[in-house]
Amino acid sequence: AQSVSQHNHHVILSEAASLELGCNYSYGGTVNLFWYVQYPGQHLQLLLKYFSGDPLVKGIKGFEAEFIKSKFSFNLRKPSVQWSDTAEYFCAVMDTGRRALTFGSGTRLQVQP
Amino acid sequence: EAGVAQSPRYKIIEKRQSVAFWCNPISGHATLYWYQQILGQGPKLLIQFQNNGVVDDSQLPKDRFSAERLKGVDSTLKIQPAKLEDSAVYLCASSLYEQYFGPGTRLTVT
């Protein structure tokens, strides 16, 4: 069975600080990897995804993530956060057979102005 | 394009009562998912439909939860009878390749 581990449950940063959120997964087969974001009062939205190819993927709003296969990791990064990045961030893995998502427990990011 | 629609947005019931949630996916999306998100956790898959057939319901508590997707479009998720631990947000998602989520239904069981 797949599992996803997000190491940081609650992160507080000041504006302009750099962000890195950790995500590790366990699954032996081929996976697709995702980061979703949920802004306060809004739906879950796709931030970025990795299917294959370049392990460094860029998403919306200046976010990027790097897939490191040997470490089973897919960490999310942003060089300079803004107050509007305050949200909950979820890492998810999808096995290419079932196509359903397994989510981590989420990281709540709070950016202080 | 219109997103995934869900109703109601909020529901409060007493334990042992029944409740139903409705989902209308994005037009043309063959795959529909129901997830349960308990406070402080990530969403957990309950059931996955491909058109009107069930692909995966291994994590659905079938003694109290049921779901159907008639005509391969709208879907209904029912809980009967509800327990306190069913308090959660119930998310519907649909996909062609990537999943799009609805706003969810927040269920409180008292």
PDB file of C-alpha atoms in Angstrom:
ATOM      1  CA  ALA A   1       0.000   0.000   0.000  1.00  0.00           C
ATOM      2  CA  GLN A   2       1.110   3.513  -0.704  1.00  0.00           C
ATOM      3  CA  SER A   3       1.735   6.073   1.988  1.00  0.00           C
ATOM      4  CA  VAL A   4       2.790   9.705   1.990  1.00  0.00           C
ATOM      5  CA  SER A   5       4.591  11.460   4.812  1.00  0.00           C
ATOM      6  CA  GLN A   6       4.742  15.229   5.215  1.00  0.00           C
ATOM      7  CA  HIS A   7       7.242  16.150   7.878  1.00  0.00           C
ATOM      8  CA  ASN A   8       6.093  19.635   8.751  1.00  0.00           C
ATOM      9  CA  HIS A   9       2.605  20.032  10.153  1.00  0.00           C
ATOM     10  CA  HIS A  10       2.688  23.778  10.733  1.00  0.00           C
ATOM     11  CA  VAL A  11       5.194  26.235   9.311  1.00  0.00           C
ATOM     12  CA  ILE A  12       5.317  29.938  10.103  1.00  0.00           C
ATOM     13  CA  LEU A  13       7.410  32.215   7.891  1.00  0.00           C
ATOM     14  CA  SER A  14       7.848  35.904   7.335  1.00  0.00           C
ATOM     15  CA  GLU A  15       7.229  37.379   3.900  1.00  0.00           C
ATOM     16  CA  ALA A  16      10.195  37.005   1.524  1.00  0.00           C
ATOM     17  CA  ALA A  17      11.523  33.972   3.403  1.00  0.00           C
ATOM     18  CA  SER A  18      12.300  30.830   1.435  1.00  0.00           C
ATOM     19  CA  LEU A  19      10.073  27.791   1.744  1.00  0.00           C
ATOM     20  CA  GLU A  20      10.748  24.093   1.562  1.00  0.00           C
ATOM     21  CA  LEU A  21       8.108  21.544   2.522  1.00  0.00           C
ATOM     22  CA  GLY A  22       9.128  17.935   2.770  1.00  0.00           C
ATOM     23  CA  CYS A  23       7.268  15.001   1.249  1.00  0.00           C
ATOM     24  CA  ASN A  24       8.285  11.351   1.201  1.00  0.00           C
ATOM     25  CA  TYR A  25       6.299   8.493  -0.201  1.00  0.00           C
ATOM     26  CA  SER A  26       6.480   4.749  -0.065  1.00  0.00           C
ATOM     27  CA  TYR A  27       5.528   2.787  -3.142  1.00  0.00           C
ATOM     28  CA  GLY A  28       7.578   0.442  -5.239  1.00  0.00           C
ATOM     29  CA  GLY A  29       5.918   0.979  -8.585  1.00  0.00           C
ATOM     30  CA  THR A  30       5.551   3.823 -11.037  1.00  0.00           C
ATOM     31  CA  VAL A  31       3.949   6.858  -9.474  1.00  0.00           C
ATOM     32  CA  ASN A  32       2.778  10.259 -10.413  1.00  0.00           C
ATOM     33  CA  LEU A  33       3.336  12.963  -7.798  1.00  0.00           C
ATOM     34  CA  PHE A  34       1.316  16.058  -6.957  1.00  0.00           C
ATOM     35  CA  TRP A  35       1.185  19.035  -4.688  1.00  0.00           C
ATOM     36  CA  TYR A  36      -2.241  20.475  -3.964  1.00  0.00           C
ATOM     37  CA  VAL A  37      -3.010  23.715  -2.144  1.00  0.00           C
ATOM     38  CA  GLN A  38      -6.093  24.714  -0.220  1.00  0.00           C
ATOM     39  CA  TYR A  39      -6.443  28.427   0.452  1.00  0.00           C
ATOM     40  CA  PRO A  40      -8.743  29.393   3.319  1.00  0.00           C
ATOM     41  CA  GLY A  41     -12.345  28.781   2.322  1.00  0.00           C
ATOM     42  CA  GLN A  42     -11.461  27.449  -1.126  1.00  0.00           C
ATOM     43  CA  HIS A  43     -11.303  24.144  -2.971  1.00  0.00           C
ATOM     44  CA  LEU A  44      -8.259  21.935  -3.230  1.00  0.00           C
ATOM     45  CA  GLN A  45      -6.313  23.154  -6.268  1.00  0.00           C
ATOM     46  CA  LEU A  46      -3.478  21.560  -8.171  1.00  0.00           C
ATOM     47  CA  LEU A  47      -0.195  23.395  -7.605  1.00  0.00           C
ATOM     48  CA  LEU A  48       2.076  21.181  -9.689  1.00  0.00           C
ATOM     49  CA  LYS A  49       2.560  17.627 -10.847  1.00  0.00           C
ATOM     50  CA  TYR A  50       5.262  15.211 -11.895  1.00  0.00           C
ATOM     51  CA  PHE A  51       4.560  12.437 -14.377  1.00  0.00           C
ATOM     52  CA  SER A  52       7.924  11.806 -16.015  1.00  0.00           C
ATOM     53  CA  GLY A  53      10.920  13.579 -17.531  1.00  0.00           C
ATOM     54  CA  ASP A  54      12.682  16.508 -15.875  1.00  0.00           C
ATOM     55  CA  PRO A  55      12.568  15.856 -12.125  1.00  0.00           C
ATOM     56  CA  LEU A  56      12.397  19.576 -11.418  1.00  0.00           C
ATOM     57  CA  VAL A  57       8.855  20.697 -12.077  1.00  0.00           C
ATOM     58  CA  LYS A  58       7.471  24.196 -11.971  1.00  0.00           C
ATOM     59  CA  GLY A  59       3.945  25.025 -10.937  1.00  0.00           C
ATOM     60  CA  ILE A  60       1.756  28.042 -10.490  1.00  0.00           C
ATOM     61  CA  LYS A  61       2.614  31.093  -8.404  1.00  0.00           C
ATOM     62  CA  GLY A  62       6.371  30.497  -8.437  1.00  0.00           C
ATOM     63  CA  PHE A  63       6.322  27.098  -6.751  1.00  0.00           C
ATOM     64  CA  GLU A  64       8.562  24.246  -7.845  1.00  0.00           C
ATOM     65  CA  ALA A  65       9.230  20.715  -6.673  1.00  0.00           C
ATOM     66  CA  GLU A  66      12.029  18.256  -7.181  1.00  0.00           C
ATOM     67  CA  PHE A  67      11.484  14.526  -7.561  1.00  0.00           C
ATOM     68  CA  ILE A  68      14.397  12.513  -6.148  1.00  0.00           C
ATOM     69  CA  LYS A  69      13.660   8.900  -6.945  1.00  0.00           C
ATOM     70  CA  SER A  70      16.456   7.469  -4.808  1.00  0.00           C
ATOM     71  CA  LYS A  71      15.080   9.247  -1.749  1.00  0.00           C
ATOM     72  CA  PHE A  72      11.388   8.726  -2.567  1.00  0.00           C
ATOM     73  CA  SER A  73      10.973  12.448  -2.065  1.00  0.00           C
ATOM     74  CA  PHE A  74       9.081  15.259  -3.767  1.00  0.00           C
ATOM     75  CA  ASN A  75       9.811  18.422  -1.827  1.00  0.00           C
ATOM     76  CA  LEU A  76       8.042  21.684  -2.550  1.00  0.00           C
ATOM     77  CA  ARG A  77      10.000  24.935  -2.722  1.00  0.00           C
ATOM     78  CA  LYS A  78       9.469  28.623  -3.241  1.00  0.00           C
ATOM     79  CA  PRO A  79      12.325  31.140  -3.036  1.00  0.00           C
ATOM     80  CA  SER A  80      10.277  33.988  -1.565  1.00  0.00           C
ATOM     81  CA  VAL A  81       6.859  33.513   0.024  1.00  0.00           C
ATOM     82  CA  GLN A  82       4.086  36.067   0.121  1.00  0.00           C
ATOM     83  CA  TRP A  83       1.300  36.616   2.620  1.00  0.00           C
ATOM     84  CA  SER A  84      -1.108  35.243  -0.018  1.00  0.00           C
ATOM     85  CA  ASP A  85       0.661  31.870   0.145  1.00  0.00           C
ATOM     86  CA  THR A  86      -0.944  31.251   3.525  1.00  0.00           C
ATOM     87  CA  ALA A  87      -2.751  27.954   2.971  1.00  0.00           C
ATOM     88  CA  GLU A  88      -2.626  24.228   3.594  1.00  0.00           C
ATOM     89  CA  TYR A  89      -0.414  22.208   1.287  1.00  0.00           C
ATOM     90  CA  PHE A  90      -0.913  18.531   0.515  1.00  0.00           C
ATOM     91  CA  CYS A  91       1.472  16.150  -1.166  1.00  0.00           C
ATOM     92  CA  ALA A  92      -0.154  13.238  -3.004  1.00  0.00           C
ATOM     93  CA  VAL A  93       0.913  10.177  -4.924  1.00  0.00           C
ATOM     94  CA  MET A  94      -1.045   8.360  -7.581  1.00  0.00           C
ATOM     95  CA  ASP A  95      -0.180   4.890  -8.733  1.00  0.00           C
ATOM     96  CA  THR A  96      -0.582   4.763 -12.469  1.00  0.00           C
ATOM     97  CA  GLY A  97      -2.777   1.682 -12.283  1.00  0.00           C
ATOM     98  CA  ARG A  98      -5.498   2.744  -9.860  1.00  0.00           C
ATOM     99  CA  ARG A  99      -5.312   6.477 -10.621  1.00  0.00           C
ATOM    100  CA  ALA A 100      -6.627   7.382  -7.185  1.00  0.00           C
ATOM    101  CA  LEU A 101      -4.660   9.740  -4.965  1.00  0.00           C
ATOM    102  CA  THR A 102      -3.070   8.966  -1.615  1.00  0.00           C
ATOM    103  CA  PHE A 103      -2.542  12.176   0.331  1.00  0.00           C
ATOM    104  CA  GLY A 104      -0.204  13.176   3.088  1.00  0.00           C
ATOM    105  CA  SER A 105      -1.597  14.759   6.222  1.00  0.00           C
ATOM    106  CA  GLY A 106      -0.888  18.271   5.008  1.00  0.00           C
ATOM    107  CA  THR A 107       1.271  21.215   6.070  1.00  0.00           C
ATOM    108  CA  ARG A 108      -0.323  24.399   7.249  1.00  0.00           C
ATOM    109  CA  LEU A 109       1.742  27.383   6.091  1.00  0.00           C
ATOM    110  CA  GLN A 110       1.261  30.719   7.773  1.00  0.00           C
ATOM    111  CA  VAL A 111       3.055  33.700   6.234  1.00  0.00           C
ATOM    112  CA  GLN A 112       3.325  36.757   8.418  1.00  0.00           C
ATOM    113  CA  PRO A 113       3.437  40.177   6.741  1.00  0.00           C
TER     114      PRO A 113
ATOM    115  CA  GLU B   1     -15.669  25.483 -17.678  1.00  0.00           C
ATOM    116  CA  ALA B   2     -17.877  24.761 -14.676  1.00  0.00           C
ATOM    117  CA  GLY B   3     -16.202  23.002 -11.785  1.00  0.00           C
ATOM    118  CA  VAL B   4     -17.274  20.063  -9.667  1.00  0.00           C
ATOM    119  CA  ALA B   5     -20.488  20.886  -7.839  1.00  0.00           C
ATOM    120  CA  GLN B   6     -21.435  19.477  -4.464  1.00  0.00           C
ATOM    121  CA  SER B   7     -24.411  19.909  -2.183  1.00  0.00           C
ATOM    122  CA  PRO B   8     -25.185  20.562   0.540  1.00  0.00           C
ATOM    123  CA  ARG B   9     -22.150  22.538   1.677  1.00  0.00           C
ATOM    124  CA  TYR B  10     -22.855  21.955   5.361  1.00  0.00           C
ATOM    125  CA  LYS B  11     -24.893  19.380   7.223  1.00  0.00           C
ATOM    126  CA  ILE B  12     -25.444  18.773  10.927  1.00  0.00           C
ATOM    127  CA  ILE B  13     -27.159  15.566  12.018  1.00  0.00           C
ATOM    128  CA  GLU B  14     -27.477  13.474  15.135  1.00  0.00           C
ATOM    129  CA  LYS B  15     -25.812  10.092  15.404  1.00  0.00           C
ATOM    130  CA  ARG B  16     -27.819   7.216  13.997  1.00  0.00           C
ATOM    131  CA  GLN B  17     -29.517   9.514  11.477  1.00  0.00           C
ATOM    132  CA  SER B  18     -28.952   9.151   7.751  1.00  0.00           C
ATOM    133  CA  VAL B  19     -27.505  11.702   5.328  1.00  0.00           C
ATOM    134  CA  ALA B  20     -26.858  11.952   1.597  1.00  0.00           C
ATOM    135  CA  PHE B  21     -24.414  14.043  -0.395  1.00  0.00           C
ATOM    136  CA  TRP B  22     -24.651  14.872  -4.067  1.00  0.00           C
ATOM    137  CA  CYS B  23     -21.926  15.487  -6.635  1.00  0.00           C
ATOM    138  CA  ASN B  24     -22.067  16.708 -10.211  1.00  0.00           C
ATOM    139  CA  PRO B  25     -18.688  16.246 -11.931  1.00  0.00           C
ATOM    140  CA  ILE B  26     -17.159  18.299 -14.705  1.00  0.00           C
ATOM    141  CA  SER B  27     -18.860  17.491 -17.991  1.00  0.00           C
ATOM    142  CA  GLY B  28     -17.103  14.706 -19.868  1.00  0.00           C
ATOM    143  CA  HIS B  29     -15.103  13.426 -16.893  1.00  0.00           C
ATOM    144  CA  ALA B  30     -15.547   9.668 -16.801  1.00  0.00           C
ATOM    145  CA  THR B  31     -13.872   9.103 -13.448  1.00  0.00           C
ATOM    146  CA  LEU B  32     -15.438  10.264 -10.199  1.00  0.00           C
ATOM    147  CA  TYR B  33     -14.035   9.952  -6.696  1.00  0.00           C
ATOM    148  CA  TRP B  34     -15.364  10.429  -3.178  1.00  0.00           C
ATOM    149  CA  TYR B  35     -12.859  11.300  -0.461  1.00  0.00           C
ATOM    150  CA  GLN B  36     -13.273  11.719   3.290  1.00  0.00           C
ATOM    151  CA  GLN B  37     -11.153  14.396   4.976  1.00  0.00           C
ATOM    152  CA  ILE B  38     -11.108  14.272   8.762  1.00  0.00           C
ATOM    153  CA  LEU B  39      -9.861  17.406  10.511  1.00  0.00           C
ATOM    154  CA  GLY B  40      -6.070  17.486  10.591  1.00  0.00           C
ATOM    155  CA  GLN B  41      -5.669  14.748   7.988  1.00  0.00           C
ATOM    156  CA  GLY B  42      -5.358  14.541   4.254  1.00  0.00           C
ATOM    157  CA  PRO B  43      -8.242  13.323   2.104  1.00  0.00           C
ATOM    158  CA  LYS B  44      -8.748   9.564   2.062  1.00  0.00           C
ATOM    159  CA  LEU B  45     -10.323   7.782  -0.906  1.00  0.00           C
ATOM    160  CA  LEU B  46     -13.664   6.157  -0.188  1.00  0.00           C
ATOM    161  CA  ILE B  47     -14.768   5.072  -3.649  1.00  0.00           C
ATOM    162  CA  GLN B  48     -13.800   5.517  -7.285  1.00  0.00           C
ATOM    163  CA  PHE B  49     -16.163   5.199 -10.255  1.00  0.00           C
ATOM    164  CA  GLN B  50     -15.310   4.804 -13.906  1.00  0.00           C
ATOM    165  CA  ASN B  51     -18.465   5.863 -15.749  1.00  0.00           C
ATOM    166  CA  ASN B  52     -21.135   4.119 -13.661  1.00  0.00           C
ATOM    167  CA  GLY B  53     -18.991   1.170 -12.572  1.00  0.00           C
ATOM    168  CA  VAL B  54     -17.076   0.904  -9.292  1.00  0.00           C
ATOM    169  CA  VAL B  55     -13.287   0.696  -9.731  1.00  0.00           C
ATOM    170  CA  ASP B  56     -12.243   0.753  -6.078  1.00  0.00           C
ATOM    171  CA  ASP B  57     -14.356   0.726  -2.924  1.00  0.00           C
ATOM    172  CA  SER B  58     -11.889  -1.074  -0.683  1.00  0.00           C
ATOM    173  CA  GLN B  59     -11.863   1.726   1.910  1.00  0.00           C
ATOM    174  CA  LEU B  60     -15.600   2.333   1.960  1.00  0.00           C
ATOM    175  CA  PRO B  61     -17.228   1.182   5.242  1.00  0.00           C
ATOM    176  CA  LYS B  62     -19.907  -0.765   3.465  1.00  0.00           C
ATOM    177  CA  ASP B  63     -21.935  -1.519   6.580  1.00  0.00           C
ATOM    178  CA  ARG B  64     -22.999   2.130   6.696  1.00  0.00           C
ATOM    179  CA  PHE B  65     -21.759   3.905   3.557  1.00  0.00           C
ATOM    180  CA  SER B  66     -23.122   3.459   0.068  1.00  0.00           C
ATOM    181  CA  ALA B  67     -22.566   5.296  -3.182  1.00  0.00           C
ATOM    182  CA  GLU B  68     -23.979   5.196  -6.653  1.00  0.00           C
ATOM    183  CA  ARG B  69     -23.393   6.904  -9.943  1.00  0.00           C
ATOM    184  CA  LEU B  70     -26.425   6.517 -12.099  1.00  0.00           C
ATOM    185  CA  LYS B  71     -26.000   7.075 -15.858  1.00  0.00           C
ATOM    186  CA  GLY B  72     -22.305   7.741 -15.340  1.00  0.00           C
ATOM    187  CA  VAL B  73     -22.765  11.395 -14.412  1.00  0.00           C
ATOM    188  CA  ASP B  74     -24.021  12.559 -11.006  1.00  0.00           C
ATOM    189  CA  SER B  75     -23.207  10.627  -7.886  1.00  0.00           C
ATOM    190  CA  THR B  76     -24.695  10.264  -4.426  1.00  0.00           C
ATOM    191  CA  LEU B  77     -22.902   9.191  -1.247  1.00  0.00           C
ATOM    192  CA  LYS B  78     -25.062   8.046   1.658  1.00  0.00           C
ATOM    193  CA  ILE B  79     -24.325   7.315   5.288  1.00  0.00           C
ATOM    194  CA  GLN B  80     -26.840   5.292   7.268  1.00  0.00           C
ATOM    195  CA  PRO B  81     -26.665   5.302  10.256  1.00  0.00           C
ATOM    196  CA  ALA B  82     -24.121   8.019  10.979  1.00  0.00           C
ATOM    197  CA  LYS B  83     -21.584   7.782  13.798  1.00  0.00           C
ATOM    198  CA  LEU B  84     -19.715  10.539  15.582  1.00  0.00           C
ATOM    199  CA  GLU B  85     -16.483   9.551  13.822  1.00  0.00           C
ATOM    200  CA  ASP B  86     -18.085  10.279  10.438  1.00  0.00           C
ATOM    201  CA  SER B  87     -17.727  14.007  11.139  1.00  0.00           C
ATOM    202  CA  ALA B  88     -15.536  15.163   8.261  1.00  0.00           C
ATOM    203  CA  VAL B  89     -15.498  16.981   4.957  1.00  0.00           C
ATOM    204  CA  TYR B  90     -16.640  14.798   2.069  1.00  0.00           C
ATOM    205  CA  LEU B  91     -14.935  15.738  -1.165  1.00  0.00           C
ATOM    206  CA  CYS B  92     -15.953  14.795  -4.651  1.00  0.00           C
ATOM    207  CA  ALA B  93     -13.437  14.911  -7.488  1.00  0.00           C
ATOM    208  CA  SER B  94     -13.595  14.112 -11.171  1.00  0.00           C
ATOM    209  CA  SER B  95     -10.918  13.558 -13.764  1.00  0.00           C
ATOM    210  CA  LEU B  96      -9.905  12.920 -17.300  1.00  0.00           C
ATOM    211  CA  TYR B  97      -6.172  12.973 -16.465  1.00  0.00           C
ATOM    212  CA  GLU B  98      -5.819  15.083 -13.322  1.00  0.00           C
ATOM    213  CA  GLN B  99      -8.325  15.398 -10.537  1.00  0.00           C
ATOM    214  CA  TYR B 100     -10.450  18.465  -9.956  1.00  0.00           C
ATOM    215  CA  PHE B 101     -12.057  18.819  -6.559  1.00  0.00           C
ATOM    216  CA  GLY B 102     -15.383  20.226  -5.502  1.00  0.00           C
ATOM    217  CA  PRO B 103     -15.869  22.482  -2.480  1.00  0.00           C
ATOM    218  CA  GLY B 104     -16.829  19.589  -0.220  1.00  0.00           C
ATOM    219  CA  THR B 105     -19.644  18.955   2.221  1.00  0.00           C
ATOM    220  CA  ARG B 106     -18.804  19.530   5.878  1.00  0.00           C
ATOM    221  CA  LEU B 107     -20.672  16.964   7.967  1.00  0.00           C
ATOM    222  CA  THR B 108     -21.003  17.320  11.721  1.00  0.00           C
ATOM    223  CA  VAL B 109     -22.475  14.391  13.622  1.00  0.00           C
ATOM    224  CA  THR B 110     -23.595  15.243  17.164  1.00  0.00           C
TER     225      THR B 110
END
